[in-house]
Coordinates of C-alpha atoms and ligand atoms in Angstrom, one line a residue:
X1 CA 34.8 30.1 52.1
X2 CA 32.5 32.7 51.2
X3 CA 32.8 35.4 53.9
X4 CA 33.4 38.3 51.8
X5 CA 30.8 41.4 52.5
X6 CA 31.4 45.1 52.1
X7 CA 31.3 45.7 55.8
X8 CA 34.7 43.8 55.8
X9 CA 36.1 45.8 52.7
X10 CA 35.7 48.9 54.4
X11 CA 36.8 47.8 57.9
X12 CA 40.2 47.1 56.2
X13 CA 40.2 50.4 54.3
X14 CA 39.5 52.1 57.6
X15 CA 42.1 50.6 59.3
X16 CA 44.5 50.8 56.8
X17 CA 43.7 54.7 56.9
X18 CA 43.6 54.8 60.7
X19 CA 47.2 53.5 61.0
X20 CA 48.8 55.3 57.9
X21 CA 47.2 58.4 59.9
X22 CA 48.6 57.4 63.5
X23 CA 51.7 56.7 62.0
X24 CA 51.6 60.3 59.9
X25 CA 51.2 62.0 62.8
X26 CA 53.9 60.4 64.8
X27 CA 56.3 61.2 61.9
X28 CA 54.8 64.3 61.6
X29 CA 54.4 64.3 57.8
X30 CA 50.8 62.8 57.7
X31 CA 49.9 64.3 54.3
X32 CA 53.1 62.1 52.3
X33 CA 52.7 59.2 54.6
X34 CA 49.2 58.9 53.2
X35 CA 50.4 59.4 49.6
X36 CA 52.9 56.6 50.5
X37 CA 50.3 54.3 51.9
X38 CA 47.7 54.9 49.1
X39 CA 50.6 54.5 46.4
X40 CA 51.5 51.4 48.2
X41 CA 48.1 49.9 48.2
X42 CA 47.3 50.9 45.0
X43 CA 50.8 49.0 43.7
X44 CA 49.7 45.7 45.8
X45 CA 46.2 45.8 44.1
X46 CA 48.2 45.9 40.7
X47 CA 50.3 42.8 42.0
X48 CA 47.4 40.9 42.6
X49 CA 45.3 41.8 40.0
X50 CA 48.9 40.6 37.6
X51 CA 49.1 37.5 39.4
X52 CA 45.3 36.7 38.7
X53 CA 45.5 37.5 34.9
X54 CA 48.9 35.4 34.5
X55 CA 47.4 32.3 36.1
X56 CA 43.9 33.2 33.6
X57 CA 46.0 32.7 30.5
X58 CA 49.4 32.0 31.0
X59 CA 49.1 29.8 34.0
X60 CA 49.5 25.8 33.6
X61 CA 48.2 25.0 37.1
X62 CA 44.9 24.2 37.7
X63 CA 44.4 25.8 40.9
X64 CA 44.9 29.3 41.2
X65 CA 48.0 31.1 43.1
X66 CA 47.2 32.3 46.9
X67 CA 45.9 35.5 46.6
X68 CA 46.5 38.0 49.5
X69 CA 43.5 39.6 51.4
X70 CA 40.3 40.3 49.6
X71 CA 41.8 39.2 46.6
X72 CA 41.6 36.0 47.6
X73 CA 37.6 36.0 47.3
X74 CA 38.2 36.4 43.4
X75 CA 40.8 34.2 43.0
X76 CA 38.6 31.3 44.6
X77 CA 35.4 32.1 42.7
X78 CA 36.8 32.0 39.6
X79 CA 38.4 28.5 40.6
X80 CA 34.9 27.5 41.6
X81 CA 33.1 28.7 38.3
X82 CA 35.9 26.9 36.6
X83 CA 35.2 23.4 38.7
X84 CA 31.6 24.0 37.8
X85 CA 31.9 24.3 34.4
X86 CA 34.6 21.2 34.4
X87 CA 32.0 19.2 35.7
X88 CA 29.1 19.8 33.6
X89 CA 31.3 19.4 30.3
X90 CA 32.2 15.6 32.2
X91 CA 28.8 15.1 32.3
X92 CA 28.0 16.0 28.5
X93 CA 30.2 14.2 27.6
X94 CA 29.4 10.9 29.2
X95 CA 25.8 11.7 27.9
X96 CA 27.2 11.9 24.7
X97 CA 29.4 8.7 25.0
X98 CA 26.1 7.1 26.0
X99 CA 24.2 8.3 22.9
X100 CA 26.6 7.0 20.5
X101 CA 26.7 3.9 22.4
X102 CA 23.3 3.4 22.4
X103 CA 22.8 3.9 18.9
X104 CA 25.7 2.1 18.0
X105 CA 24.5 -0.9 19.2
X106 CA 21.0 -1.0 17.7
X107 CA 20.8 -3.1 14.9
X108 CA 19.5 -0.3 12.4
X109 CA 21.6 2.3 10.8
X110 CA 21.3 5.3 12.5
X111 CA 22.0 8.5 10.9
X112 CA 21.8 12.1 12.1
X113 CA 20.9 15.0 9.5
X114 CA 20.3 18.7 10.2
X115 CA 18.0 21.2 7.9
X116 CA 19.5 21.5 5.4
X117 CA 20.0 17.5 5.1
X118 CA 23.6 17.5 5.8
X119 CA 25.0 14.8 7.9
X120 CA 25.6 15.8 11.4
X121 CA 26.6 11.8 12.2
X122 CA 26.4 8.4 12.0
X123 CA 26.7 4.9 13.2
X124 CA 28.9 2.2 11.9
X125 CA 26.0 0.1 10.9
X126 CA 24.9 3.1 8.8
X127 CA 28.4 2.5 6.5
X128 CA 26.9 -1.2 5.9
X129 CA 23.4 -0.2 5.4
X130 CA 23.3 2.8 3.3
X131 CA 26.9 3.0 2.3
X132 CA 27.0 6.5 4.5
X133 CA 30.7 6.7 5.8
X134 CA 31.6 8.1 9.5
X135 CA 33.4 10.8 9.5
X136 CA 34.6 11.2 5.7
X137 CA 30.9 11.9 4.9
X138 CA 30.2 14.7 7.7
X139 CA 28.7 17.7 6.6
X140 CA 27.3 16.0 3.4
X141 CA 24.1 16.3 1.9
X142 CA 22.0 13.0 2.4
X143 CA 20.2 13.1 -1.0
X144 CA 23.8 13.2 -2.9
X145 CA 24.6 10.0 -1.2
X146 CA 21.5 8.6 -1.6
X147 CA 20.3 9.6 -5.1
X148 CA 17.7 7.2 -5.7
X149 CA 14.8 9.3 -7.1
X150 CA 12.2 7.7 -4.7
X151 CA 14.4 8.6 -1.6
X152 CA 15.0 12.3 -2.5
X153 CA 10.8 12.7 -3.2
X154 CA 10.4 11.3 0.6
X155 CA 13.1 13.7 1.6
X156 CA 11.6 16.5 -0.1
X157 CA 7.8 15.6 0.8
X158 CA 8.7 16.1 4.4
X159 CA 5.7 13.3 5.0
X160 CA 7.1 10.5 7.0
X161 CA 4.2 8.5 8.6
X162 CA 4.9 5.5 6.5
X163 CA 8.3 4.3 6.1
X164 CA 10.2 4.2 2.6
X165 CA 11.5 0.7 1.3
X166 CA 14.2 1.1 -1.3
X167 CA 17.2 -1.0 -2.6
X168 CA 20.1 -0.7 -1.1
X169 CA 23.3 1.2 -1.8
X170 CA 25.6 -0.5 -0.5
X171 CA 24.8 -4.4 -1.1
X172 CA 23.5 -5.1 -4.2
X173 CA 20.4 -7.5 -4.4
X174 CA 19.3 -6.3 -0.7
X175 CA 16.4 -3.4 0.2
X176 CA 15.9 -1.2 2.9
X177 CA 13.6 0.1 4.8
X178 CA 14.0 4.2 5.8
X179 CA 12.4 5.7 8.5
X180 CA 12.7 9.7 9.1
X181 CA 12.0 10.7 12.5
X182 CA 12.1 14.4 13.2
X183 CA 13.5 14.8 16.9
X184 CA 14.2 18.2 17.7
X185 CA 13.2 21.4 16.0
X186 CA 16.4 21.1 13.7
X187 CA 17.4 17.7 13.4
X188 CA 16.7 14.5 12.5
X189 CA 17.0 10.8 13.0
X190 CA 17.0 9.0 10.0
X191 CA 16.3 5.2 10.9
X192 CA 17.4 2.3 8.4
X193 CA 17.0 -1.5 8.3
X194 CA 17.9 -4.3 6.3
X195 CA 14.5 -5.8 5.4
X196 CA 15.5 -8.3 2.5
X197 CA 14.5 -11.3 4.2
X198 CA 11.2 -9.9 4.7
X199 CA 10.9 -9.2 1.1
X200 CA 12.4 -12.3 0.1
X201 CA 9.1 -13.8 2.5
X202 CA 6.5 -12.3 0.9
X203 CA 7.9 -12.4 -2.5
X204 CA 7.9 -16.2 -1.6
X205 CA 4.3 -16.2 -0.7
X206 CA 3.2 -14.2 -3.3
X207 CA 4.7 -16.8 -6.0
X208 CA 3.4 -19.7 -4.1
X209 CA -0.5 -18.2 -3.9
X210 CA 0.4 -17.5 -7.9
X211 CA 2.5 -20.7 -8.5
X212 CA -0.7 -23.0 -6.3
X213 CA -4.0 -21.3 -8.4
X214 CA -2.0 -21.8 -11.7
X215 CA -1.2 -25.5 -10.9
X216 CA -4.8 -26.3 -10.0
X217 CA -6.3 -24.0 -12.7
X218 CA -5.7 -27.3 -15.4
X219 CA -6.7 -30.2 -13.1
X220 CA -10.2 -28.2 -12.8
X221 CA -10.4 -27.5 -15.9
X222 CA -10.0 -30.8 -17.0
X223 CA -12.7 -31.9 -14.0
X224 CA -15.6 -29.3 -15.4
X225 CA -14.4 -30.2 -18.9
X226 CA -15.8 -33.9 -18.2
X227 CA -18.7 -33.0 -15.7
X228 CA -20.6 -31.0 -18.5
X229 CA -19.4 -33.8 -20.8
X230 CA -21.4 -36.1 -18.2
X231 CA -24.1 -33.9 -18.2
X232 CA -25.0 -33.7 -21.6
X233 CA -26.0 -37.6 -21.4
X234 CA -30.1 -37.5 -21.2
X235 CA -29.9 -40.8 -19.0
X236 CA -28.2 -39.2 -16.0
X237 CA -31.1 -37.2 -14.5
X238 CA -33.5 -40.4 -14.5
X239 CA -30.6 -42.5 -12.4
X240 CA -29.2 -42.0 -8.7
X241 CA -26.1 -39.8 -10.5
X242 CA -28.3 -36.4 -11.1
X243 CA -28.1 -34.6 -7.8
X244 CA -24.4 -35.5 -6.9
X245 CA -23.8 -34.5 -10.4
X246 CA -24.9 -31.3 -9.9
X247 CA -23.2 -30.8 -7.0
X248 CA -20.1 -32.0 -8.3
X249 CA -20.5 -29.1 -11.2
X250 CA -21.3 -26.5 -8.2
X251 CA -18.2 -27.0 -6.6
X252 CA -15.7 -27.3 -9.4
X253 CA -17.4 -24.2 -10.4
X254 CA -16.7 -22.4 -7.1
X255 CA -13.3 -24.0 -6.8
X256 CA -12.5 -22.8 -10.8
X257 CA -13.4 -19.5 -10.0
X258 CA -12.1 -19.0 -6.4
X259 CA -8.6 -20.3 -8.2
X260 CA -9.1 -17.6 -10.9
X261 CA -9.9 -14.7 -8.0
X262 CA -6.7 -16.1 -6.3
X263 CA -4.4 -15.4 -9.6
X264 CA -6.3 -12.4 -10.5
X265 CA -4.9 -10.9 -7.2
X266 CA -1.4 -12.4 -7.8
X267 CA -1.6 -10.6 -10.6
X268 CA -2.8 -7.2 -9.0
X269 CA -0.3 -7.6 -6.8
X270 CA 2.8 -8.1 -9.2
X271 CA 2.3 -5.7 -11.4
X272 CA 4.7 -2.2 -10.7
X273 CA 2.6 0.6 -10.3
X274 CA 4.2 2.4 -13.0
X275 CA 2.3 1.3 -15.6
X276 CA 0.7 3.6 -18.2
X277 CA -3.2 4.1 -17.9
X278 CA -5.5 3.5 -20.6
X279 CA -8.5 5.0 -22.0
X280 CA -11.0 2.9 -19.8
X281 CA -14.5 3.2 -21.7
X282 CA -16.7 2.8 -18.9
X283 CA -20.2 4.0 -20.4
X284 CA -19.6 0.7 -22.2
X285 CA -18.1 -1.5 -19.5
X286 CA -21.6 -0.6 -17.8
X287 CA -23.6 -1.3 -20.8
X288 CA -22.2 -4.9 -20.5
X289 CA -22.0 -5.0 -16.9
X290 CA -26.1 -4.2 -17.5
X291 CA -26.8 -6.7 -19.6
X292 CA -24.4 -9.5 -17.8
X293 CA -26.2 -8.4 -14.7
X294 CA -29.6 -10.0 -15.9
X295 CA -28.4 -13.2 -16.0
X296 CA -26.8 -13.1 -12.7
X297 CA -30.5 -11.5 -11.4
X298 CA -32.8 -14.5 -13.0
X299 CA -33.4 -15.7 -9.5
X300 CA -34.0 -13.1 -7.2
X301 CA -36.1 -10.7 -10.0
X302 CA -34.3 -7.5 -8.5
X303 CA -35.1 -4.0 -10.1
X304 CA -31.6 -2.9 -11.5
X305 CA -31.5 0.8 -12.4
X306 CA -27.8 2.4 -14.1
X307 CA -27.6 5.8 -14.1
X308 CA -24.9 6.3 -16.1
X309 CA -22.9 9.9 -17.3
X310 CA -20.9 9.9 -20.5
X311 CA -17.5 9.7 -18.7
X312 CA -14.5 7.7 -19.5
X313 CA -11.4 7.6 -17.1
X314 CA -7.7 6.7 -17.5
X315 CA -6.6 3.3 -16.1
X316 CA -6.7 -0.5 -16.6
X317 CA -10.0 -1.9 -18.0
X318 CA -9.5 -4.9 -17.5
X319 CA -9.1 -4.7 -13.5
X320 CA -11.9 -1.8 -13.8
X321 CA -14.4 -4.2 -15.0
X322 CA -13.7 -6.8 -12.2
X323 CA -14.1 -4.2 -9.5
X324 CA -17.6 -2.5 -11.1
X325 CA -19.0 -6.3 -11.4
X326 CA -17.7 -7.3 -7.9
X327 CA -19.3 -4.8 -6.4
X328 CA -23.0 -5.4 -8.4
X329 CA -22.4 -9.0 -8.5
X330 CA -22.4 -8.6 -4.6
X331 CA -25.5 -5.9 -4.1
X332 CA -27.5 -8.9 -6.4
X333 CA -26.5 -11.8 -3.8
X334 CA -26.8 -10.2 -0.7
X335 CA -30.2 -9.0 -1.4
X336 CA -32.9 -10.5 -0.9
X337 CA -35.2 -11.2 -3.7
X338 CA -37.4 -8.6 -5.4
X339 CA -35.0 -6.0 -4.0
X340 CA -34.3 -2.5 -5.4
X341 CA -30.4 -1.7 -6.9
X342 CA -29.1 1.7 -8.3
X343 CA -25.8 1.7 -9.8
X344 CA -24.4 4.9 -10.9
X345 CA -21.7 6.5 -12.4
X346 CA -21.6 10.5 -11.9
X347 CA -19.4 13.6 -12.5
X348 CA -19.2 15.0 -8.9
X349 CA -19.2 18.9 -8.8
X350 CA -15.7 19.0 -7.9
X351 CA -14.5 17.3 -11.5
X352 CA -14.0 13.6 -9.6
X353 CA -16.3 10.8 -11.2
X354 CA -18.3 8.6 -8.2
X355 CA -19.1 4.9 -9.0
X356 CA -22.0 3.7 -6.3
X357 CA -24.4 0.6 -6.1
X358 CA -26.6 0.6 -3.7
X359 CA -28.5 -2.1 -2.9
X360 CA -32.0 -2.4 -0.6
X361 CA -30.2 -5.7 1.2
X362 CA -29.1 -7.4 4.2
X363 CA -26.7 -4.6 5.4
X364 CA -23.5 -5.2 7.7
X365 CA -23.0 -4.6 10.8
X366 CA -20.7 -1.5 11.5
X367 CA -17.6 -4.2 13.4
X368 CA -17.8 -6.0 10.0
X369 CA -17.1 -3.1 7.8
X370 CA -13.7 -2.5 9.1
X371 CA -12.6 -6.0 7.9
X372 CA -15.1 -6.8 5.2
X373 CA -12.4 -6.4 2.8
X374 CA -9.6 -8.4 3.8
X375 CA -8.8 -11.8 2.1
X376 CA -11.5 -15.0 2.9
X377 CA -13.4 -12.7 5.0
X378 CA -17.5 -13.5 4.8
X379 CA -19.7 -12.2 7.4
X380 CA -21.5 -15.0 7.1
X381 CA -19.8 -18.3 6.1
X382 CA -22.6 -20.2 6.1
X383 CA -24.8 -18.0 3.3
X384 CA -21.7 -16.9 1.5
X385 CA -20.9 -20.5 0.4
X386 CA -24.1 -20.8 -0.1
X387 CA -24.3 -18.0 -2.8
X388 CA -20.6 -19.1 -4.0
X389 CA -19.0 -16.3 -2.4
X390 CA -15.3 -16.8 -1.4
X391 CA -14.1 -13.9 0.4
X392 CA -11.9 -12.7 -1.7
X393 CA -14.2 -10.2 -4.4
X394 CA -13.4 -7.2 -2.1
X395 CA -10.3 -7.4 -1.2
X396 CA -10.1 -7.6 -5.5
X397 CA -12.1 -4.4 -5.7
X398 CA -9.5 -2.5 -2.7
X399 CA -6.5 -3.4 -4.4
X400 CA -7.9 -2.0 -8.3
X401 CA -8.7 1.0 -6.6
X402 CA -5.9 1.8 -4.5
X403 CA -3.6 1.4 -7.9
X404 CA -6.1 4.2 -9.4
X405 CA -5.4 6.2 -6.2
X406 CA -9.1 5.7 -5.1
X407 CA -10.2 3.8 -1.8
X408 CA -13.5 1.9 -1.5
X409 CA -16.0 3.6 0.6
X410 CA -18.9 1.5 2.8
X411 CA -21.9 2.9 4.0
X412 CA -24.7 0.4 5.9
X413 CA -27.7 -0.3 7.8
X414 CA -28.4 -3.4 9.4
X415 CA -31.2 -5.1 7.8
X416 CA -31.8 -1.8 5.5
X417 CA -29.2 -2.2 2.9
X418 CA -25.8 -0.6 1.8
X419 CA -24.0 1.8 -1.0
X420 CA -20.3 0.6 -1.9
X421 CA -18.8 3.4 -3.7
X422 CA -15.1 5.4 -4.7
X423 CA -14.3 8.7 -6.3
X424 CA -11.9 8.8 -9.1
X425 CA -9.3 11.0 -9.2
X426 CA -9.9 14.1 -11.2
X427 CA -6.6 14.0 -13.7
X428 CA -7.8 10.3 -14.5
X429 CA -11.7 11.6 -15.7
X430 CA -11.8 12.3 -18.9
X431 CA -14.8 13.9 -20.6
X432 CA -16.7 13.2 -23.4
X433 CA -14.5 10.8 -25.6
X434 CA -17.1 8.6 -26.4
X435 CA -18.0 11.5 -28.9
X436 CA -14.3 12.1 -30.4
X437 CA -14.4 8.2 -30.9
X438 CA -17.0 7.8 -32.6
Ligands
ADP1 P1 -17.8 -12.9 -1.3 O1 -17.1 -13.6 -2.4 O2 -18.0 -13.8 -0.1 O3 -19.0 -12.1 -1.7 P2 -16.5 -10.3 -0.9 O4 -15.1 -10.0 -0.5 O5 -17.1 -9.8 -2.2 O6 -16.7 -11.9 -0.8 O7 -17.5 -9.8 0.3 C1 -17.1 -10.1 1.6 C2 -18.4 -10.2 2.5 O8 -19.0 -8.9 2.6 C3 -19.5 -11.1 2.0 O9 -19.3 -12.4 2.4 C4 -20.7 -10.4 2.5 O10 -21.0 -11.0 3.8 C5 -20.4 -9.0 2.7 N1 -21.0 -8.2 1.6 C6 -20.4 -7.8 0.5 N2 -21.2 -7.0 -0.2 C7 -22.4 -6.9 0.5 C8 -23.6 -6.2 0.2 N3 -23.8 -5.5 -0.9 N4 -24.6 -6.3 1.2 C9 -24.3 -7.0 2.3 N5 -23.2 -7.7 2.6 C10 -22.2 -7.6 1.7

């Protein structure tokens, strides 16, 4: 189709000259028979050039009129351009189609929003999820459908590595987890899911871990209760009862107070983290932890050395207390005897307070580290029972810090020993109260 060059343009043009000339001559006017012709030409030119713009955008049909002579060429490429162009939109819009398809049958609510958080679309799911209606909600801002406070600070903080789980709009009693995934450079996918089963699940194990330590907590204490009873009596070391006796009073001991680690993380774990700090006293916290620590130490005669500075913090003394003896309780077992332990509490340069024990001990192994502080892990079972140990003292200490936005920190050597330590937030140090006190 596509023969058109200028060497045919001007072939045509000459001939067209040629015979208007020939014929000029004949007549013997050549001069008006050449106004004639060009006048002529120039009035077909016009004809075609009106039939091309009539068919552009009056004309119903989709293929263009037959153009006459050169004019054809343009009257074919612009039907080809328009073919072209018919195509591709066909194919958008089956890519398109397939899109919304696709997303419409995930099972998560799917929502699209642009910079400025309005809604550029949504799935149907999205309508039972987050109560975000398709179309009566396009062009919407997503934080004034979803005004929960927690939502519009996830929005705004731009940081979405870890998904939000909030109640949802639309069903009462129900949550849902959000996901935010930027996909191009202006919009975004905004993932949801209905995860109430999943909360339902671990509420449920979380209030049979609590509901299990409670209901043993009496039967032991009723067992210990009678054991020291038993013990009192002056005629049980000379019989065949002493040793099993004292073994019975080891292991109701471990039992009582693995049971009383279990609840004291049910606890941890119930309580909202909105709860309002306290003045934690810790120069004094230590100063018992000190003097507690000598008992614990009887055995093994370790040097204990505090170093502490005259700083009190903002937070819960109570689960404070548990995490500072945790960690010295374990420097004291897992050394052994005659060992060297520094515990310290220190104003670090930049206005954070560092707690650290370190211990001259056994040490762990770098793979241990990684896990050392997830629930019933020992590195080894054997000697952990054996110093009463149940696994669970760390992940204690993790879970107190992370609710005073502080993370445990491990650093050992094989063999040489180890320092546990965390920094404490700088807004929850406070200075020198002790002194305001009293
Ligand atoms: P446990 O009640 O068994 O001490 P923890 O959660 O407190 O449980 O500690 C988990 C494990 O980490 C321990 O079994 C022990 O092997 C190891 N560990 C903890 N503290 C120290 C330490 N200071 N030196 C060497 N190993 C330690």
């Amino acid at each position: 189709m596509h023969h058109f060059s200028w060497w045919r343009l001007a072939w045509t043009l000459l001939l067209y000259g040629s015979i208007l000339a020939v014929v000029g001559v004949v007549v013997g006017a050549p001069l008006l028979v050449l106004l004639v012709g060009a006048l002529a030409l120039v009035l077909w030119h016009y004809w075609q050039l009106f039939l091309l713009v009539r068919w552009l955008w009056d004309g119903r049909q989709f293929t263009p009129p037959r153009g006459s002579g050169t004019w054809q060429f343009a009257f074919d490429g612009v039907y080809f351009l328009q073919r072209k162009n018919l195509k591709r939109r066909k194919e958008l819009g089956r890519l398109l189609k397939r899109f919304r398809e696709g997303t419409e049958a995930l099972p998560d609510a799917v929502v699209v929003i642009n910079e400025e958080r309005e809604i550029v679309w949504c799935n149907k799911l999205a309508t039972h999820i987050l109560g975000v209606r398709w179309p009566d909600d396009n062009g919407q801002r997503i934080d004034n459908l979803l005004r929960r406070p927690e939502f519009v600070a996830y929005i705004k903080k731009q940081q979405f590595q870890e998904p939000l789980i909030i109640p949802s709009p639309a069903q009462p009693m129900a949550s849902v987890e959000v996901r935010v995934i930027p996909y191009t450079a202006n919009e975004t996918l905004m993932v949801a899911r209905d995860v109430t089963r999943l909360q339902q699940l671990e509420q449920m194990r979380r209030d049979f871990v609590a509901n299990v330590s409670h209901e043993l907590r009496t039967p032991l204490t009723v067992l210990r209760g009678y054991l020291e009873m038993i013990g009192d009596d002056p005629r049980l070391d000379a019989g065949p009862w002493g040793k099993p006796h004292k073994m019975m009073t080891d292991q109701v001991g471990r039992m009582y107070s693995l049971v009383e680690q279990l609840l004291a993380l049910s606890r941890l774990e119930a309580r909202g983290e909105t709860e309002t700090p306290r003045d934690v006293d810790v120069p004094a916290l230590m100063h018992k932890l000190e003097s507690d620590s000598q008992a614990l130490n009887s055995d093994k005669q370790h040097s204990i050395r505090f170093d502490i500075d005259n700083l009190h913090m903002q937070g819960d003394s109570e689960q404070m207390t548990s995490a500072f003896a945790n960690l010295v309780a374990n420097a004291i077992h897992y050394t052994p005897s005659g060992g060297n332990i520094e515990v310290s509490w220190k104003k670090l340069p930049d206005g954070r307070a560092r707690f650290s024990v370190t211990d001259t001990g056994d040490g762990i192994a770098p793979e241990h580290i990684l896990r050392i502080t997830e629930r019933f892990y020992r590195v080894d079972k054997a000697r952990s029972r054996n110093t009463g140990g149940s696994g669970l003292g760390l992940s204690i200490v993790k879970h107190v810090l992370s609710r005073h936005r502080s993370r445990l920190e491990i650093r050992s050597t094989l063999g040489k020993g180890s320092t546990f330590w965390f920094d404490i937030p700088k807004d929850l140090v406070s200075g020198h109260q002790s002194v305001i006190n009293g």
